[in-house]
PDB file of C-alpha atoms in Angstrom:
ATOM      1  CA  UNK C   4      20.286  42.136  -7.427  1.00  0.00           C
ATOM      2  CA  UNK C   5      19.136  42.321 -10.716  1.00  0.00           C
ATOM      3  CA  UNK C   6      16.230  44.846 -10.329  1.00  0.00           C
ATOM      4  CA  UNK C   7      19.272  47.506  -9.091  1.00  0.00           C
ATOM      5  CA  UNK C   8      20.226  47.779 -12.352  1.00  0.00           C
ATOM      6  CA  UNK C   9      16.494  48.220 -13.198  1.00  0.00           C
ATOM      7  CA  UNK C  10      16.736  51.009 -11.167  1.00  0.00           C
ATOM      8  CA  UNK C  11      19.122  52.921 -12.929  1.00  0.00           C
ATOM      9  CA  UNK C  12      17.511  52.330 -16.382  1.00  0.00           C
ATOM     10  CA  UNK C  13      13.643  53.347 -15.318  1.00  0.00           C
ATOM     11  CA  UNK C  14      14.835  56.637 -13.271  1.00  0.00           C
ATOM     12  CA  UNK C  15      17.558  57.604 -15.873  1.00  0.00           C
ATOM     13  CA  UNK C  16      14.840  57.299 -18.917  1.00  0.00           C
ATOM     14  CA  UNK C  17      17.714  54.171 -20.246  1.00  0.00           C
ATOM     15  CA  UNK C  18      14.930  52.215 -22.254  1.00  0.00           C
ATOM     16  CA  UNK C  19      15.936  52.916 -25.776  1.00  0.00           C
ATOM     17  CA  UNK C  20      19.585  51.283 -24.071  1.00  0.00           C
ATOM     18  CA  UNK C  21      17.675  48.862 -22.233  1.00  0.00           C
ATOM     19  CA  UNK C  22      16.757  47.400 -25.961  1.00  0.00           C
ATOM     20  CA  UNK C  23      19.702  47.856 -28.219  1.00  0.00           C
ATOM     21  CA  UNK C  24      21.561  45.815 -24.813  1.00  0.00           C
ATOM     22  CA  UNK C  25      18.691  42.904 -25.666  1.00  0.00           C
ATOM     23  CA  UNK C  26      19.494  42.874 -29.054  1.00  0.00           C
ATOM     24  CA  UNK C  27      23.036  42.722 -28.500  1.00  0.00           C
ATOM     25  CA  UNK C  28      22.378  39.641 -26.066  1.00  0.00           C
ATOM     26  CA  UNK C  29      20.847  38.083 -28.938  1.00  0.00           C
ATOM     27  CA  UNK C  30      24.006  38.616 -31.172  1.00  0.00           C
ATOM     28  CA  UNK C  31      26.260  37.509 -28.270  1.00  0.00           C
ATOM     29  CA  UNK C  32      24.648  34.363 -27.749  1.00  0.00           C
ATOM     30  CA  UNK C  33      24.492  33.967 -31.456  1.00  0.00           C
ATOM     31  CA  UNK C  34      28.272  33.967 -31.656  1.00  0.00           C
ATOM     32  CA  UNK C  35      28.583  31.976 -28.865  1.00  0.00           C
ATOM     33  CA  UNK C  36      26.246  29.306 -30.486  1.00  0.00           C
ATOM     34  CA  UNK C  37      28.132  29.253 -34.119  1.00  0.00           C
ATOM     35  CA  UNK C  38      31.431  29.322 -32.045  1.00  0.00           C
ATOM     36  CA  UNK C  39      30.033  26.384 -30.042  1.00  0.00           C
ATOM     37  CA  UNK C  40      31.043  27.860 -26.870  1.00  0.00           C
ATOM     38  CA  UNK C  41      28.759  29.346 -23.467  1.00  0.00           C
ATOM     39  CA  UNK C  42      27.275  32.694 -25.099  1.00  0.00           C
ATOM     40  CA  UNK C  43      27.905  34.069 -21.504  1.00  0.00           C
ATOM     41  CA  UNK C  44      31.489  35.556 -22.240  1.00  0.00           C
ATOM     42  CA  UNK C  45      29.985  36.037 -26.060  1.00  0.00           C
ATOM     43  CA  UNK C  46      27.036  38.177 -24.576  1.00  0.00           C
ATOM     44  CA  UNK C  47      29.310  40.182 -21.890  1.00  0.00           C
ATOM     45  CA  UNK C  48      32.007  41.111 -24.756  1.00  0.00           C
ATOM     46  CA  UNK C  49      28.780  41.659 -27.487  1.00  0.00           C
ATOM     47  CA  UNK C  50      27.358  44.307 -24.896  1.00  0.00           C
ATOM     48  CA  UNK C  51      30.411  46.032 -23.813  1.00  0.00           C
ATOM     49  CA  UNK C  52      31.190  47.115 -27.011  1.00  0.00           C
ATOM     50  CA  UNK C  53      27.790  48.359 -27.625  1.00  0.00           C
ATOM     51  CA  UNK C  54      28.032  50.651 -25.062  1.00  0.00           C
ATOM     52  CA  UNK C  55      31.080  52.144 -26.089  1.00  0.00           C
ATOM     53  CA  UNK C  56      29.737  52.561 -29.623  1.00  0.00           C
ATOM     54  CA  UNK C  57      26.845  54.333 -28.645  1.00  0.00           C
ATOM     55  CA  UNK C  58      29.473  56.581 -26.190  1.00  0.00           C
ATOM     56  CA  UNK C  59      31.380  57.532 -29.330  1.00  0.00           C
ATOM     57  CA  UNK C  60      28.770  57.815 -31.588  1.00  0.00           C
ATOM     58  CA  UNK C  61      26.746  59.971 -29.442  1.00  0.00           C
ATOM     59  CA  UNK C  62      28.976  61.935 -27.745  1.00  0.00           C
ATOM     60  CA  UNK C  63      31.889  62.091 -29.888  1.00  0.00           C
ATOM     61  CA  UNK C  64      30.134  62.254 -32.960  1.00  0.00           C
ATOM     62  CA  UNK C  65      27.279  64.161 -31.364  1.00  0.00           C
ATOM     63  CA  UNK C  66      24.595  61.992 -33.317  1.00  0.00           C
ATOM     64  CA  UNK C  67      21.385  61.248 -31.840  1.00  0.00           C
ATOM     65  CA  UNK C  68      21.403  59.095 -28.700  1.00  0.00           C
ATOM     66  CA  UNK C  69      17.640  57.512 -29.731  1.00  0.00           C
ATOM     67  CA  UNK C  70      19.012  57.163 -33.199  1.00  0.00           C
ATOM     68  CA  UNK C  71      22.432  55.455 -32.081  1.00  0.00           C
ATOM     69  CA  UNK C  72      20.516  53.069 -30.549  1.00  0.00           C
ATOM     70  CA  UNK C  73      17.895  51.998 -32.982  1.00  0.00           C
ATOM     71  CA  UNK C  74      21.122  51.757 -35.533  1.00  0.00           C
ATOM     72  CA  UNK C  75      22.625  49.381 -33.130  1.00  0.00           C
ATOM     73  CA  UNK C  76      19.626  47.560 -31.691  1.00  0.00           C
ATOM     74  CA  UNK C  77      18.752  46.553 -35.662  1.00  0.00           C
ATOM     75  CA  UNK C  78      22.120  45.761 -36.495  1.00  0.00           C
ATOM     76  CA  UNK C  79      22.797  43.658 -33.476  1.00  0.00           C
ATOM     77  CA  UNK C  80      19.184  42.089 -34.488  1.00  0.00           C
ATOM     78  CA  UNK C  81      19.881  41.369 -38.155  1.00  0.00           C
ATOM     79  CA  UNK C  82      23.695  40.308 -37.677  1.00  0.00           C
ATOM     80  CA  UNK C  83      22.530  37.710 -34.938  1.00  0.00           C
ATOM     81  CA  UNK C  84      19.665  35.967 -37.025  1.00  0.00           C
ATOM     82  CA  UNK C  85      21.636  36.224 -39.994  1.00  0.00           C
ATOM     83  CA  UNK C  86      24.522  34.439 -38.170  1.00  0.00           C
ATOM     84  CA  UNK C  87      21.916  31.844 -36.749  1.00  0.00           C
ATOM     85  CA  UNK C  88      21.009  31.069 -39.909  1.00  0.00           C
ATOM     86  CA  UNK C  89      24.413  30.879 -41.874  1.00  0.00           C
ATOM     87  CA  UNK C  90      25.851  29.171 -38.806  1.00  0.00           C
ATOM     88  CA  UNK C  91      22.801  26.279 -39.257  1.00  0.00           C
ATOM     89  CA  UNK C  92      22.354  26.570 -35.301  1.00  0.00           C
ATOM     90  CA  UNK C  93      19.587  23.776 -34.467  1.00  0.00           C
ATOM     91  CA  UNK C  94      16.015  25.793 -33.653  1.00  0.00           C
ATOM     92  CA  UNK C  95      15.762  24.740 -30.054  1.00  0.00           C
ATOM     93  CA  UNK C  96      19.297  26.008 -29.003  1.00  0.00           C
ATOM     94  CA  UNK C  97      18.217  29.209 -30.872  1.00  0.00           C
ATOM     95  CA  UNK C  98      14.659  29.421 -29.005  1.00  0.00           C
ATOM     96  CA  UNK C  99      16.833  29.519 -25.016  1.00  0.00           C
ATOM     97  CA  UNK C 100      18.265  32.754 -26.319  1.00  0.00           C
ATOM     98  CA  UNK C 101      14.378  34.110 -26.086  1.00  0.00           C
ATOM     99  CA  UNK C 102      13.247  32.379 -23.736  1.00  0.00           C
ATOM    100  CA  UNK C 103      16.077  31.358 -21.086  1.00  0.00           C
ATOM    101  CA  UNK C 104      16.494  27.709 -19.903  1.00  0.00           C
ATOM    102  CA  UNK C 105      17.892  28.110 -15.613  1.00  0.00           C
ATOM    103  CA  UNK C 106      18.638  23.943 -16.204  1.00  0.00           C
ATOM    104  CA  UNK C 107      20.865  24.823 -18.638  1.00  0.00           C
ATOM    105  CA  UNK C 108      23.209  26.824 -16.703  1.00  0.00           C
ATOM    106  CA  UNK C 109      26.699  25.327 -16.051  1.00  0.00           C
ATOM    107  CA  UNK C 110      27.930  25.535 -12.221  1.00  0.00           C
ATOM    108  CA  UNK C 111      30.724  28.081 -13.553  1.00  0.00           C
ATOM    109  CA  UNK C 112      28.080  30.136 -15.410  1.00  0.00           C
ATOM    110  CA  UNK C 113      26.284  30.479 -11.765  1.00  0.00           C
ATOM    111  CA  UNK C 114      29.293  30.834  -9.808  1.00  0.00           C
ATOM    112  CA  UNK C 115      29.866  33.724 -12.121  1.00  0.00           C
ATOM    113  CA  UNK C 116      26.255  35.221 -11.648  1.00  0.00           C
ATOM    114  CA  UNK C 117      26.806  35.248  -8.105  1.00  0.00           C
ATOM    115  CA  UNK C 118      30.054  37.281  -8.208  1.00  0.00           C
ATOM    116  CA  UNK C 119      28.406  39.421 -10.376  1.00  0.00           C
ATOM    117  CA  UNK C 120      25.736  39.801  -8.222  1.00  0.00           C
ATOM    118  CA  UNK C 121      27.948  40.656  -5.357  1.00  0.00           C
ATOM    119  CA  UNK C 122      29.534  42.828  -7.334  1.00  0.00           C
ATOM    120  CA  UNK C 123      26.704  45.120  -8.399  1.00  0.00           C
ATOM    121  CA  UNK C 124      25.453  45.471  -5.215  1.00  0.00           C
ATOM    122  CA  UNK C 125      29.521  46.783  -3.988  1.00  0.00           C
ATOM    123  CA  UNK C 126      29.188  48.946  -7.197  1.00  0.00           C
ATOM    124  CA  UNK C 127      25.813  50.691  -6.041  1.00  0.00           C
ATOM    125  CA  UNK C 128      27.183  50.915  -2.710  1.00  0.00           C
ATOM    126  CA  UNK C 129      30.393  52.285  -3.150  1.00  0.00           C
ATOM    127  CA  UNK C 130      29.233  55.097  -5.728  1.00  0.00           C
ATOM    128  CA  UNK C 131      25.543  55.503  -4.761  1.00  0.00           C
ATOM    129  CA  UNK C 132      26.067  58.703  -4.119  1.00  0.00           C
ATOM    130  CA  UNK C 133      27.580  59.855  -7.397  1.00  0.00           C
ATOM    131  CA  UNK C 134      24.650  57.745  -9.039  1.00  0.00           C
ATOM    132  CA  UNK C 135      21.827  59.502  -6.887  1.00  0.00           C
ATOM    133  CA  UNK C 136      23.504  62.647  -8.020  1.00  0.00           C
ATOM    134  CA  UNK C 137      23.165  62.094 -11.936  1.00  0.00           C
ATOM    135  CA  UNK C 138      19.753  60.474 -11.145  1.00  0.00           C
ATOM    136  CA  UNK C 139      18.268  63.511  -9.684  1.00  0.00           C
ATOM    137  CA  UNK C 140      20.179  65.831 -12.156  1.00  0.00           C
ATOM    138  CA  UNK C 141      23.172  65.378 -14.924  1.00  0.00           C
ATOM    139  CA  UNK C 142      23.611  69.078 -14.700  1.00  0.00           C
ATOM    140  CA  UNK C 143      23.509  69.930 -10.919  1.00  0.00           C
ATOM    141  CA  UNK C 144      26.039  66.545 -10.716  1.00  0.00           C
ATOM    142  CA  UNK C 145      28.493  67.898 -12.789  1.00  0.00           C
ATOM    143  CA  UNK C 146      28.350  71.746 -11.085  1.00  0.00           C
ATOM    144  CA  UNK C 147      29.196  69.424  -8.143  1.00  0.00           C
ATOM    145  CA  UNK C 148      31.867  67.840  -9.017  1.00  0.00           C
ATOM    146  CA  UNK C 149      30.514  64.798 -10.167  1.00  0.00           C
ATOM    147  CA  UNK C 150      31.919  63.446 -13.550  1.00  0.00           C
ATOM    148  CA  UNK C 151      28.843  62.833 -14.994  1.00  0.00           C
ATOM    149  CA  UNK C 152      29.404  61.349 -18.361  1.00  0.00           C
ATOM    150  CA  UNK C 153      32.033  58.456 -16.185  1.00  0.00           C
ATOM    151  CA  UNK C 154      29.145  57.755 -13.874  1.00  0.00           C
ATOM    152  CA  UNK C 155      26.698  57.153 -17.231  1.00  0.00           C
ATOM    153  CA  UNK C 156      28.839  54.880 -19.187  1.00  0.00           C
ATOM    154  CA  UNK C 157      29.932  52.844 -15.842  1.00  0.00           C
ATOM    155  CA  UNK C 158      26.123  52.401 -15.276  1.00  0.00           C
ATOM    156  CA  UNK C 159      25.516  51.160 -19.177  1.00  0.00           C
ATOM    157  CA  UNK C 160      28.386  48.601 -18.630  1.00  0.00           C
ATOM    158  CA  UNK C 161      27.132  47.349 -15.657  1.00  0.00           C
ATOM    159  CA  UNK C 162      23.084  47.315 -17.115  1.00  0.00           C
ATOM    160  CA  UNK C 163      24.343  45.174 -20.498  1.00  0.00           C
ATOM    161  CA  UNK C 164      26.704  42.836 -18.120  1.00  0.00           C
ATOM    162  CA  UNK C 165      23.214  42.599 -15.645  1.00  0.00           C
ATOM    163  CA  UNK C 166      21.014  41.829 -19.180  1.00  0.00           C
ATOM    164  CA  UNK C 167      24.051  39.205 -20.213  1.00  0.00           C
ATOM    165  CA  UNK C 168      23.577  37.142 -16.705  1.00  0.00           C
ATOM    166  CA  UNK C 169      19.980  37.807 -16.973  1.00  0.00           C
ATOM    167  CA  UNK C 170      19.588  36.334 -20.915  1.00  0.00           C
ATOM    168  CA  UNK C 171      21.448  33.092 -19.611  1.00  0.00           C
ATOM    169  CA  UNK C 172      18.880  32.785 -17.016  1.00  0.00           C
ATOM    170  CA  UNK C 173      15.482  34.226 -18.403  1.00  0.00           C
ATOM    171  CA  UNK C 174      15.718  34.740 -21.888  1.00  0.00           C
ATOM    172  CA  UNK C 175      16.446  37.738 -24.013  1.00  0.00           C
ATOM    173  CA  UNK C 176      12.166  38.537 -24.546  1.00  0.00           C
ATOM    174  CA  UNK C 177      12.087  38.273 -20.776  1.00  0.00           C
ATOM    175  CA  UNK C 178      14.822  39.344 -18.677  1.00  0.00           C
ATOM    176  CA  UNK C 179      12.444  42.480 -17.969  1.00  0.00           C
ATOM    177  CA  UNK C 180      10.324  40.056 -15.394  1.00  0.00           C
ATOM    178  CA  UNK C 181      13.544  40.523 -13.276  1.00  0.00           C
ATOM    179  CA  UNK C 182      15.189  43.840 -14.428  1.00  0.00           C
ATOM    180  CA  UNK C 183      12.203  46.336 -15.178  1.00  0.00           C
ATOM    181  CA  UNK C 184       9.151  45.241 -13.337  1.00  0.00           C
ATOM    182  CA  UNK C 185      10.477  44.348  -9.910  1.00  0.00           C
ATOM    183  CA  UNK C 186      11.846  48.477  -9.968  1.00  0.00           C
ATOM    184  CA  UNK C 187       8.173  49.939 -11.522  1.00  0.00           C
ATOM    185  CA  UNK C 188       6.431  47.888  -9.285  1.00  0.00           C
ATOM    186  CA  UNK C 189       8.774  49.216  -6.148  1.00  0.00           C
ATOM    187  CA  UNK C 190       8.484  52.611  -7.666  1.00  0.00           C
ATOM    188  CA  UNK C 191       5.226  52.976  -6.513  1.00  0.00           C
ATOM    189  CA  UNK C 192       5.002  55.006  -3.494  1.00  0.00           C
ATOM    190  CA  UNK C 193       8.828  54.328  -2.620  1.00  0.00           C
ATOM    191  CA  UNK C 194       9.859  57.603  -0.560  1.00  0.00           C
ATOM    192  CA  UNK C 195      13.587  58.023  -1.119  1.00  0.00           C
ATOM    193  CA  UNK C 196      16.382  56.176  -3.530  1.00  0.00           C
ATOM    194  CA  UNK C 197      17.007  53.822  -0.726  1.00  0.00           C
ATOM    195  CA  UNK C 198      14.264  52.472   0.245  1.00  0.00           C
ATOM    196  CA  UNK C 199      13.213  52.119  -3.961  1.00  0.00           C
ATOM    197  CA  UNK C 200      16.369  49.949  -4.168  1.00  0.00           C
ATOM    198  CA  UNK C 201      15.127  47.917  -1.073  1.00  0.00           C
ATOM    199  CA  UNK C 202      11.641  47.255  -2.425  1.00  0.00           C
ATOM    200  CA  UNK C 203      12.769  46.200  -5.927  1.00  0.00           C
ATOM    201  CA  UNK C 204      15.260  43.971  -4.661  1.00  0.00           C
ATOM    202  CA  UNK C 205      12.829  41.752  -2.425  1.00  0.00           C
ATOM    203  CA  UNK C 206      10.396  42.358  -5.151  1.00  0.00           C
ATOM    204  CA  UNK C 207      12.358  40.919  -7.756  1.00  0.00           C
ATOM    205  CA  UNK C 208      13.289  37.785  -5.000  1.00  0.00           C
ATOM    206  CA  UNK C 209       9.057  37.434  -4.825  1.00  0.00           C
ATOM    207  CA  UNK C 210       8.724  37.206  -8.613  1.00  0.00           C
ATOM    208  CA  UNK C 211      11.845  34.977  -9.363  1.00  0.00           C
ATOM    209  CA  UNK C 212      11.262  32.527  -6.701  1.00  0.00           C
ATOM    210  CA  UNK C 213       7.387  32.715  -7.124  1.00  0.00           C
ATOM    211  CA  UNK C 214       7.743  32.135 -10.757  1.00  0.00           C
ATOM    212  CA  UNK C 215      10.242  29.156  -9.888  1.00  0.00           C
ATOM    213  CA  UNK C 216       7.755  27.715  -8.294  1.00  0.00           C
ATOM    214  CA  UNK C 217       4.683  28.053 -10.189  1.00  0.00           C
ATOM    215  CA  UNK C 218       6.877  26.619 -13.427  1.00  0.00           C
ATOM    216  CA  UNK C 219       7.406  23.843 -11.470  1.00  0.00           C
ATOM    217  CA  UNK C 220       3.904  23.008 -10.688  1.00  0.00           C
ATOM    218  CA  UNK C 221       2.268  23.970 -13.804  1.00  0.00           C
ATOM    219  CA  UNK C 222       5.318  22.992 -16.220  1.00  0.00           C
ATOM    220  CA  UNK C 223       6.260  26.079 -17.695  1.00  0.00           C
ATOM    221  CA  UNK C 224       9.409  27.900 -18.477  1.00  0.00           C
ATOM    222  CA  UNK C 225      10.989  29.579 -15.923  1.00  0.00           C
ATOM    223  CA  UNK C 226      11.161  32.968 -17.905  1.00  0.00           C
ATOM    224  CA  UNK C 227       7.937  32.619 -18.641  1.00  0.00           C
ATOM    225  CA  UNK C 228       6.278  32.157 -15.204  1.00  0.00           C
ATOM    226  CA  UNK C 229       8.326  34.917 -13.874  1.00  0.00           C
ATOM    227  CA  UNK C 230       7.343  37.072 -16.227  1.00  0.00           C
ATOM    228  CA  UNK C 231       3.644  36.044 -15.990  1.00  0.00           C
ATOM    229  CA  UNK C 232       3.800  36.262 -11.937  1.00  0.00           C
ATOM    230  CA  UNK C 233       5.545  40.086 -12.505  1.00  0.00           C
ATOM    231  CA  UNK C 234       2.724  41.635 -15.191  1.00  0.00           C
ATOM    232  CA  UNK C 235       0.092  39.893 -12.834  1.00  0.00           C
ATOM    233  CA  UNK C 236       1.621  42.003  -9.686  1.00  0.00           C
ATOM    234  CA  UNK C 237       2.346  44.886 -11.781  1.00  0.00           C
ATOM    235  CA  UNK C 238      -1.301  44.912 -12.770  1.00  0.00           C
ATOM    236  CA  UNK C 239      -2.603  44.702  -9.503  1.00  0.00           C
ATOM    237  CA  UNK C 240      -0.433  47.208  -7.654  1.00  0.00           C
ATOM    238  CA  UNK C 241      -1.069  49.797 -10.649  1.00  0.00           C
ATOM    239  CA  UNK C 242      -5.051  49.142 -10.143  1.00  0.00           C
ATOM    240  CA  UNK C 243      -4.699  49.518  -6.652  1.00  0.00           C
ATOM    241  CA  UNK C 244      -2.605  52.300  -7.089  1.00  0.00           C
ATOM    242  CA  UNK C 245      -4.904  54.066  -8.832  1.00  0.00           C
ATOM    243  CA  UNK C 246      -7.978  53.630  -7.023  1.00  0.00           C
ATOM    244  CA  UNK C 247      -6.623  54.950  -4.289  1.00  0.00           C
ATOM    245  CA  UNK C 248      -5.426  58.328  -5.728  1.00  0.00           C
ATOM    246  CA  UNK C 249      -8.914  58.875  -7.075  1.00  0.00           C
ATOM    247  CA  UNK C 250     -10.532  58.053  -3.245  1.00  0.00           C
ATOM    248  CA  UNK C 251      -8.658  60.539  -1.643  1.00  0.00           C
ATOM    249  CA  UNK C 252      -9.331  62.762  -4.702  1.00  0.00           C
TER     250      UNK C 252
END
């Protein structure tokens, strides 16, 4: 469910979100670490109140949403290695922030990614039309009754709770194997919202369970064959892609 949210951040432009929310997972787990407890609830909390910076910051204090976030992304970043370091948090336990460790997850932590899971997939149901709506256009959404600026932040909570579950799993460098490529790689050709959604979902099942698998048999990290497995499929369907627009040119 995972590429959903991936979605929402590559049709709604969300990138310069996508990494102040990765930087804030990095924080999260970093307080989780010196606190010696799961950075799960750490990351969550971390990335909520993010978002609801850059609300107020942006919209209340009508500051620059690209500049709001490269404040917060770099403060998130320096707070979280300076707390690493004060906090003398061993190197290895420091390195599964980046890079994800799926053996380390606790049964609650995955019982909790599954509600999730189940959760964001109700949430896209449920308002999938309000979200199509400020997809194809904030200002036509709002003329229709659509409150535009409550459908945005819901989605930015929901994207940095989707890149705290991801982290846990993949790693903060790599979550985009399962958030971002699955939904440019289903992009491709996809003729309606639905059917996008459809494709990236079973895409992102292909690229997590593929890159399971080929960790397991060349003895890599998770997070890293995944994300290997999803550039590799990326490349070929943009390749593709392309050679066939200039043929029938």
């Amino acid at each position: 469910s995972f590429p959903i949210a991936g979605v929402w951040v590559i049709r709604l432009n969300l990138l310069p979100y996508r990494f102040m929310l990765m930087h804030g997972a990095m924080l999260g787990g970093a307080v989780g670490l010196a606190l010696g407890v799961s950075p799960l609830p750490t990351v969550m909390a971390v990335n909520i109140i993010l978002v609801l910076l850059a609300d107020i910051l942006s919209n209340r204090g009508r500051l620059d949403a690209g500049l709001t976030t490269i404040f917060l992304m770099v403060a998130s970043l320096g707070g979280a290695m300076a707390l690493l370091y004060g906090a003398a948090v061993p190197a290895q336990d420091a390195l599964g922030l980046l890079w994800g460790n799926l053996f380390a997850v606790s049964p609650m932590e995955m019982a909790a990614t599954i509600l999730f899971c189940l959760g964001l997939a109700l949430f896209g149901k449920i308002y999938g039309l309000r979200i199509q709506a400020v997809i194809f256009d904030r200002d036509v959404a709002f003329t229709s009754g659509v409150n535009d600026s409550a459908v945005m932040r819901a989605l930015l909570i929901v994207i940095g709770l989707t890149v705290a579950f991801a982290m846990r799993i993949i790693g903060a460098l790599l979550l985009d194997a399962l958030l971002l490529i699955p939904a440019i790689i289903a992009s491709v050709g996809a003729p309606s919202l639905k059917a996008l959604y459809r494709r990236a979902v079973l895409i992102g099942i292909a690229v997590g369970t593929g890159g399971f698998i080929v960790a397991l048999l060349i003895d890599l990290p998770v997070g890293a064959a995944a994300a290997l497995l999803g550039a590799a499929a990326l490349a070929v369907v943009l390749v593709t892609h392309t050679f066939f627009q200039k043929e029938h040119t």
